[in-house]
Amino acid sequence: MTDIYLIETMGMNEYQMRMEAAQLMQLDKRALNAELAWQRQVVQSTRGEKHPRPVFDSYDKFFGNDYKQAENRIKRTFNTGEYVVQKSKEDAILERQQRLNEIRGKEELNG
């Protein structure tokens, strides 16, 4: 993100969503790199001379639960249960104006 105005006007909720997204993207890159390393290891690293087989027989044994644990840690950090999206000033003003019009309409009916 390079637009200074957008950065300065960003609310805390939006900032947290963007930070979570950035960290999850980094985690996906790590998982991709680990998968590529595992595939390479499967081809190159074997044990047993007569009947060679891979040192790690599954991706999970190679990468472990690291991905899931890291993902859960990121989500706990940002408490992704629910985000409250902040309204723009124009939306907030419009909503207040509508409520005021409703109140005035009720007052006119009541006399």
Backbone as JSON Lines, residues from 0, in Angstrom:
{"i":0,"aa":"M","n":[0.85,-1.16,0.0],"ca":[0.0,0.0,0.0],"c":[0.9,1.23,0.0]}
{"i":1,"aa":"T","n":[0.66,2.13,-0.94],"ca":[1.55,3.27,-1.08],"c":[0.84,4.62,-1.0]}
{"i":2,"aa":"D","n":[-0.47,4.65,-1.06],"ca":[-1.21,5.91,-1.02],"c":[-1.3,6.4,0.43]}
{"i":3,"aa":"I","n":[-0.58,7.47,0.72],"ca":[-0.51,8.01,2.08],"c":[-1.88,8.42,2.59]}
{"i":4,"aa":"Y","n":[-2.71,9.0,1.74],"ca":[-4.05,9.42,2.17],"c":[-4.86,8.22,2.65]}
{"i":5,"aa":"L","n":[-4.83,7.13,1.88],"ca":[-5.57,5.93,2.29],"c":[-5.03,5.37,3.6]}
{"i":6,"aa":"I","n":[-3.73,5.4,3.76],"ca":[-3.12,4.9,4.99],"c":[-3.55,5.75,6.18]}
{"i":7,"aa":"E","n":[-3.54,7.07,6.01],"ca":[-3.88,7.96,7.11],"c":[-5.36,7.9,7.48]}
{"i":8,"aa":"T","n":[-6.22,7.61,6.51],"ca":[-7.66,7.59,6.78],"c":[-8.18,6.19,7.1]}
{"i":9,"aa":"M","n":[-7.3,5.22,7.09],"ca":[-7.7,3.84,7.36],"c":[-8.08,3.69,8.83]}
{"i":10,"aa":"G","n":[-9.18,3.0,9.06],"ca":[-9.61,2.73,10.43],"c":[-8.85,1.55,11.01]}
{"i":11,"aa":"M","n":[-8.96,1.36,12.31],"ca":[-8.25,0.27,12.98],"c":[-8.71,-1.1,12.48]}
{"i":12,"aa":"N","n":[-10.01,-1.25,12.25],"ca":[-10.51,-2.54,11.76],"c":[-9.92,-2.88,10.4]}
{"i":13,"aa":"E","n":[-9.89,-1.9,9.51],"ca":[-9.32,-2.14,8.18],"c":[-7.84,-2.46,8.29]}
{"i":14,"aa":"Y","n":[-7.15,-1.75,9.15],"ca":[-5.72,-2.01,9.36],"c":[-5.51,-3.45,9.83]}
{"i":15,"aa":"Q","n":[-6.32,-3.89,10.79],"ca":[-6.17,-5.25,11.3],"c":[-6.48,-6.28,10.22]}
{"i":16,"aa":"M","n":[-7.5,-6.03,9.41],"ca":[-7.81,-6.96,8.33],"c":[-6.66,-7.04,7.33]}
{"i":17,"aa":"R","n":[-6.08,-5.9,7.0],"ca":[-4.96,-5.88,6.04],"c":[-3.72,-6.57,6.63]}
{"i":18,"aa":"M","n":[-3.47,-6.36,7.92],"ca":[-2.32,-7.01,8.55],"c":[-2.51,-8.52,8.6]}
{"i":19,"aa":"E","n":[-3.7,-8.96,8.92],"ca":[-3.99,-10.39,8.95],"c":[-3.82,-10.99,7.56]}
{"i":20,"aa":"A","n":[-4.36,-10.31,6.55],"ca":[-4.24,-10.8,5.17],"c":[-2.77,-10.89,4.76]}
{"i":21,"aa":"A","n":[-1.98,-9.89,5.12],"ca":[-0.56,-9.89,4.77],"c":[0.17,-11.07,5.44]}
{"i":22,"aa":"Q","n":[-0.15,-11.3,6.71],"ca":[0.51,-12.4,7.41],"c":[0.06,-13.76,6.88]}
{"i":23,"aa":"L","n":[-1.21,-13.88,6.51],"ca":[-1.68,-15.14,5.93],"c":[-1.05,-15.38,4.56]}
{"i":24,"aa":"M","n":[-0.83,-14.32,3.79],"ca":[-0.15,-14.47,2.5],"c":[1.29,-14.93,2.7]}
{"i":25,"aa":"Q","n":[1.97,-14.38,3.7],"ca":[3.33,-14.82,4.01],"c":[3.34,-16.3,4.4]}
{"i":26,"aa":"L","n":[2.35,-16.7,5.19],"ca":[2.25,-18.09,5.6],"c":[2.03,-19.0,4.39]}
{"i":27,"aa":"D","n":[1.21,-18.57,3.45],"ca":[0.99,-19.35,2.23],"c":[2.28,-19.49,1.43]}
{"i":28,"aa":"K","n":[3.07,-18.43,1.38],"ca":[4.36,-18.49,0.68],"c":[5.29,-19.5,1.36]}
{"i":29,"aa":"R","n":[5.3,-19.47,2.71],"ca":[6.12,-20.44,3.44],"c":[5.68,-21.86,3.15]}
{"i":30,"aa":"A","n":[4.37,-22.08,3.11],"ca":[3.84,-23.41,2.84],"c":[4.21,-23.85,1.42]}
{"i":31,"aa":"L","n":[4.14,-22.94,0.47],"ca":[4.53,-23.28,-0.9],"c":[6.01,-23.64,-0.98]}
{"i":32,"aa":"N","n":[6.84,-22.84,-0.31],"ca":[8.28,-23.14,-0.29],"c":[8.55,-24.48,0.38]}
{"i":33,"aa":"A","n":[7.83,-24.77,1.44],"ca":[8.02,-26.05,2.13],"c":[7.58,-27.21,1.25]}
{"i":34,"aa":"E","n":[6.49,-27.02,0.53],"ca":[6.02,-28.08,-0.36],"c":[7.02,-28.33,-1.48]}
{"i":35,"aa":"L","n":[7.56,-27.26,-2.04],"ca":[8.58,-27.42,-3.09],"c":[9.82,-28.11,-2.55]}
{"i":36,"aa":"A","n":[10.22,-27.74,-1.33],"ca":[11.38,-28.39,-0.71],"c":[11.1,-29.86,-0.46]}
{"i":37,"aa":"W","n":[9.88,-30.17,-0.04],"ca":[9.52,-31.57,0.21],"c":[9.56,-32.37,-1.08]}
{"i":38,"aa":"Q","n":[9.0,-31.8,-2.15],"ca":[9.02,-32.5,-3.43],"c":[10.44,-32.75,-3.9]}
{"i":39,"aa":"R","n":[11.28,-31.78,-3.72],"ca":[12.69,-31.92,-4.09],"c":[13.36,-33.0,-3.24]}
{"i":40,"aa":"Q","n":[13.04,-32.99,-1.96],"ca":[13.62,-33.97,-1.04],"c":[13.17,-35.38,-1.4]}
{"i":41,"aa":"V","n":[11.92,-35.52,-1.81],"ca":[11.4,-36.84,-2.19],"c":[12.22,-37.4,-3.34]}
{"i":42,"aa":"V","n":[12.56,-36.55,-4.27],"ca":[13.32,-36.99,-5.44],"c":[14.77,-37.28,-5.07]}
{"i":43,"aa":"Q","n":[15.36,-36.47,-4.2],"ca":[16.8,-36.56,-3.94],"c":[17.17,-37.4,-2.72]}
{"i":44,"aa":"S","n":[16.44,-37.3,-1.65],"ca":[16.83,-37.96,-0.4],"c":[16.09,-39.28,-0.23]}
{"i":45,"aa":"T","n":[16.85,-40.33,-0.19],"ca":[16.26,-41.64,0.04],"c":[17.11,-42.38,1.05]}
{"i":46,"aa":"R","n":[16.53,-43.42,1.62],"ca":[17.3,-44.27,2.51],"c":[17.08,-45.71,2.06]}
{"i":47,"aa":"G","n":[18.06,-46.5,2.3],"ca":[18.01,-47.89,1.85],"c":[18.65,-48.01,0.46]}
{"i":48,"aa":"E","n":[19.64,-48.84,0.36],"ca":[20.33,-48.96,-0.93],"c":[19.63,-49.93,-1.88]}
{"i":49,"aa":"K","n":[19.14,-51.03,-1.34],"ca":[18.53,-52.04,-2.19],"c":[17.15,-51.59,-2.67]}
{"i":50,"aa":"H","n":[16.35,-51.08,-1.76],"ca":[15.01,-50.59,-2.08],"c":[14.88,-49.16,-1.56]}
{"i":51,"aa":"P","n":[15.37,-48.16,-2.31],"ca":[15.35,-46.78,-1.8],"c":[13.92,-46.27,-1.62]}
{"i":52,"aa":"R","n":[13.73,-45.55,-0.55],"ca":[12.45,-44.9,-0.29],"c":[12.73,-43.54,0.34]}
{"i":53,"aa":"P","n":[11.77,-42.6,0.21],"ca":[12.01,-41.24,0.74],"c":[12.21,-41.25,2.26]}
{"i":54,"aa":"V","n":[13.01,-40.3,2.73],"ca":[13.23,-40.15,4.16],"c":[11.92,-39.76,4.85]}
{"i":55,"aa":"F","n":[11.2,-38.82,4.26],"ca":[9.87,-38.41,4.77],"c":[8.84,-38.97,3.8]}
{"i":56,"aa":"D","n":[7.97,-39.81,4.29],"ca":[7.01,-40.44,3.39],"c":[5.73,-39.64,3.19]}
{"i":57,"aa":"S","n":[5.57,-38.54,3.91],"ca":[4.41,-37.68,3.68],"c":[4.82,-36.22,3.9]}
{"i":58,"aa":"Y","n":[4.05,-35.34,3.27],"ca":[4.3,-33.91,3.41],"c":[4.11,-33.47,4.85]}
{"i":59,"aa":"D","n":[3.1,-34.03,5.53],"ca":[2.83,-33.66,6.92],"c":[4.0,-33.98,7.84]}
{"i":60,"aa":"K","n":[4.68,-35.1,7.6],"ca":[5.83,-35.43,8.43],"c":[6.98,-34.47,8.17]}
{"i":61,"aa":"F","n":[7.05,-33.97,6.96],"ca":[8.12,-33.02,6.61],"c":[7.81,-31.63,7.18]}
{"i":62,"aa":"F","n":[6.62,-31.12,6.9],"ca":[6.25,-29.75,7.3],"c":[5.59,-29.74,8.67]}
{"i":63,"aa":"G","n":[5.06,-30.87,9.09],"ca":[4.43,-30.95,10.4],"c":[3.14,-30.17,10.45]}
{"i":64,"aa":"N","n":[2.72,-29.85,11.63],"ca":[1.5,-29.06,11.83],"c":[1.81,-27.57,11.85]}
{"i":65,"aa":"D","n":[2.98,-27.21,11.37],"ca":[3.43,-25.83,11.44],"c":[2.46,-24.88,10.74]}
{"i":66,"aa":"Y","n":[1.96,-25.27,9.57],"ca":[1.06,-24.39,8.82],"c":[-0.2,-24.12,9.62]}
{"i":67,"aa":"K","n":[-0.86,-25.17,10.08],"ca":[-2.11,-25.01,10.81],"c":[-1.91,-24.23,12.1]}
{"i":68,"aa":"Q","n":[-0.81,-24.52,12.8],"ca":[-0.52,-23.8,14.05],"c":[-0.26,-22.32,13.78]}
{"i":69,"aa":"A","n":[0.5,-22.03,12.73],"ca":[0.79,-20.63,12.4],"c":[-0.47,-19.9,11.98]}
{"i":70,"aa":"E","n":[-1.32,-20.58,11.2],"ca":[-2.57,-19.96,10.77],"c":[-3.46,-19.66,11.97]}
{"i":71,"aa":"N","n":[-3.58,-20.6,12.88],"ca":[-4.38,-20.38,14.09],"c":[-3.81,-19.26,14.94]}
{"i":72,"aa":"R","n":[-2.47,-19.18,15.03],"ca":[-1.84,-18.12,15.81],"c":[-2.15,-16.75,15.2]}
{"i":73,"aa":"I","n":[-2.08,-16.64,13.87],"ca":[-2.38,-15.37,13.2],"c":[-3.84,-14.99,13.44]}
{"i":74,"aa":"K","n":[-4.73,-15.95,13.29],"ca":[-6.15,-15.65,13.46],"c":[-6.48,-15.29,14.91]}
{"i":75,"aa":"R","n":[-5.81,-15.93,15.87],"ca":[-6.01,-15.56,17.27],"c":[-5.5,-14.15,17.54]}
{"i":76,"aa":"T","n":[-4.38,-13.82,16.91],"ca":[-3.8,-12.49,17.11],"c":[-4.78,-11.4,16.69]}
{"i":77,"aa":"F","n":[-5.44,-11.63,15.58],"ca":[-6.35,-10.61,15.06],"c":[-7.8,-10.87,15.43]}
{"i":78,"aa":"N","n":[-8.05,-11.94,16.19],"ca":[-9.41,-12.26,16.65],"c":[-10.4,-12.14,15.5]}
{"i":79,"aa":"T","n":[-10.28,-13.03,14.54],"ca":[-11.05,-12.93,13.3],"c":[-12.5,-13.34,13.42]}
{"i":80,"aa":"G","n":[-13.02,-13.4,14.61],"ca":[-14.41,-13.76,14.77],"c":[-15.33,-12.88,13.94]}
{"i":81,"aa":"E","n":[-15.19,-11.6,14.08],"ca":[-16.06,-10.69,13.36],"c":[-15.4,-9.31,13.29]}
{"i":82,"aa":"Y","n":[-15.47,-8.7,12.13],"ca":[-14.93,-7.36,11.96],"c":[-16.09,-6.38,11.89]}
{"i":83,"aa":"V","n":[-15.89,-5.24,12.49],"ca":[-16.87,-4.17,12.39],"c":[-16.33,-3.19,11.34]}
{"i":84,"aa":"V","n":[-17.02,-3.11,10.24],"ca":[-16.56,-2.25,9.16],"c":[-16.98,-0.82,9.47]}
{"i":85,"aa":"Q","n":[-16.02,0.06,9.45],"ca":[-16.33,1.45,9.75],"c":[-16.96,2.1,8.52]}
{"i":86,"aa":"K","n":[-17.91,2.95,8.79],"ca":[-18.6,3.64,7.71],"c":[-17.84,4.9,7.34]}
{"i":87,"aa":"S","n":[-17.98,5.29,6.09],"ca":[-17.38,6.55,5.67],"c":[-18.19,7.69,6.28]}
{"i":88,"aa":"K","n":[-17.62,8.86,6.27],"ca":[-18.33,10.02,6.85],"c":[-19.64,10.27,6.12]}
{"i":89,"aa":"E","n":[-19.61,10.1,4.79],"ca":[-20.81,10.34,3.99],"c":[-21.91,9.35,4.36]}
{"i":90,"aa":"D","n":[-21.56,8.08,4.54],"ca":[-22.54,7.07,4.91],"c":[-23.11,7.35,6.3]}
{"i":91,"aa":"A","n":[-22.26,7.75,7.23],"ca":[-22.73,8.05,8.59],"c":[-23.66,9.25,8.58]}
{"i":92,"aa":"I","n":[-23.33,10.27,7.81],"ca":[-24.17,11.47,7.72],"c":[-25.51,11.12,7.09]}
{"i":93,"aa":"L","n":[-25.48,10.31,6.02],"ca":[-26.71,9.91,5.35],"c":[-27.6,9.1,6.29]}
{"i":94,"aa":"E","n":[-27.02,8.21,7.05],"ca":[-27.79,7.4,7.99],"c":[-28.42,8.28,9.07]}
{"i":95,"aa":"R","n":[-27.68,9.23,9.59],"ca":[-28.22,10.15,10.61],"c":[-29.35,10.99,10.03]}
{"i":96,"aa":"Q","n":[-29.17,11.44,8.79],"ca":[-30.2,12.25,8.14],"c":[-31.48,11.44,7.97]}
{"i":97,"aa":"Q","n":[-31.36,10.17,7.59],"ca":[-32.53,9.32,7.43],"c":[-33.25,9.12,8.77]}
{"i":98,"aa":"R","n":[-32.49,8.89,9.83],"ca":[-33.1,8.74,11.16],"c":[-33.81,10.02,11.58]}
{"i":99,"aa":"L","n":[-33.17,11.16,11.32],"ca":[-33.77,12.45,11.66],"c":[-35.07,12.65,10.88]}
{"i":100,"aa":"N","n":[-35.07,12.32,9.6],"ca":[-36.28,12.45,8.79],"c":[-37.39,11.55,9.31]}
{"i":101,"aa":"E","n":[-37.04,10.32,9.76],"ca":[-38.04,9.42,10.33],"c":[-38.64,10.02,11.59]}
{"i":102,"aa":"I","n":[-37.79,10.58,12.45],"ca":[-38.26,11.19,13.7],"c":[-39.16,12.37,13.4]}
{"i":103,"aa":"R","n":[-38.75,13.21,12.45],"ca":[-39.56,14.39,12.09],"c":[-40.89,13.96,11.5]}
{"i":104,"aa":"G","n":[-40.86,12.88,10.68],"ca":[-42.11,12.39,10.08],"c":[-43.08,11.9,11.16]}
{"i":105,"aa":"K","n":[-42.58,11.23,12.19],"ca":[-43.42,10.74,13.28],"c":[-43.98,11.92,14.08]}
{"i":106,"aa":"E","n":[-43.16,12.96,14.27],"ca":[-43.62,14.12,15.04],"c":[-44.72,14.85,14.3]}
{"i":107,"aa":"E","n":[-44.58,14.94,12.95],"ca":[-45.6,15.63,12.16],"c":[-46.93,14.86,12.2]}
{"i":108,"aa":"L","n":[-46.87,13.52,12.22],"ca":[-48.09,12.73,12.27],"c":[-48.78,12.88,13.61]}
{"i":109,"aa":"N","n":[-47.99,13.0,14.68],"ca":[-48.55,13.13,16.02],"c":[-49.05,14.54,16.31]}
{"i":110,"aa":"G","n":[-48.63,15.45,15.48],"ca":[-49.19,16.77,15.62],"c":[-48.39,17.71,16.36]}
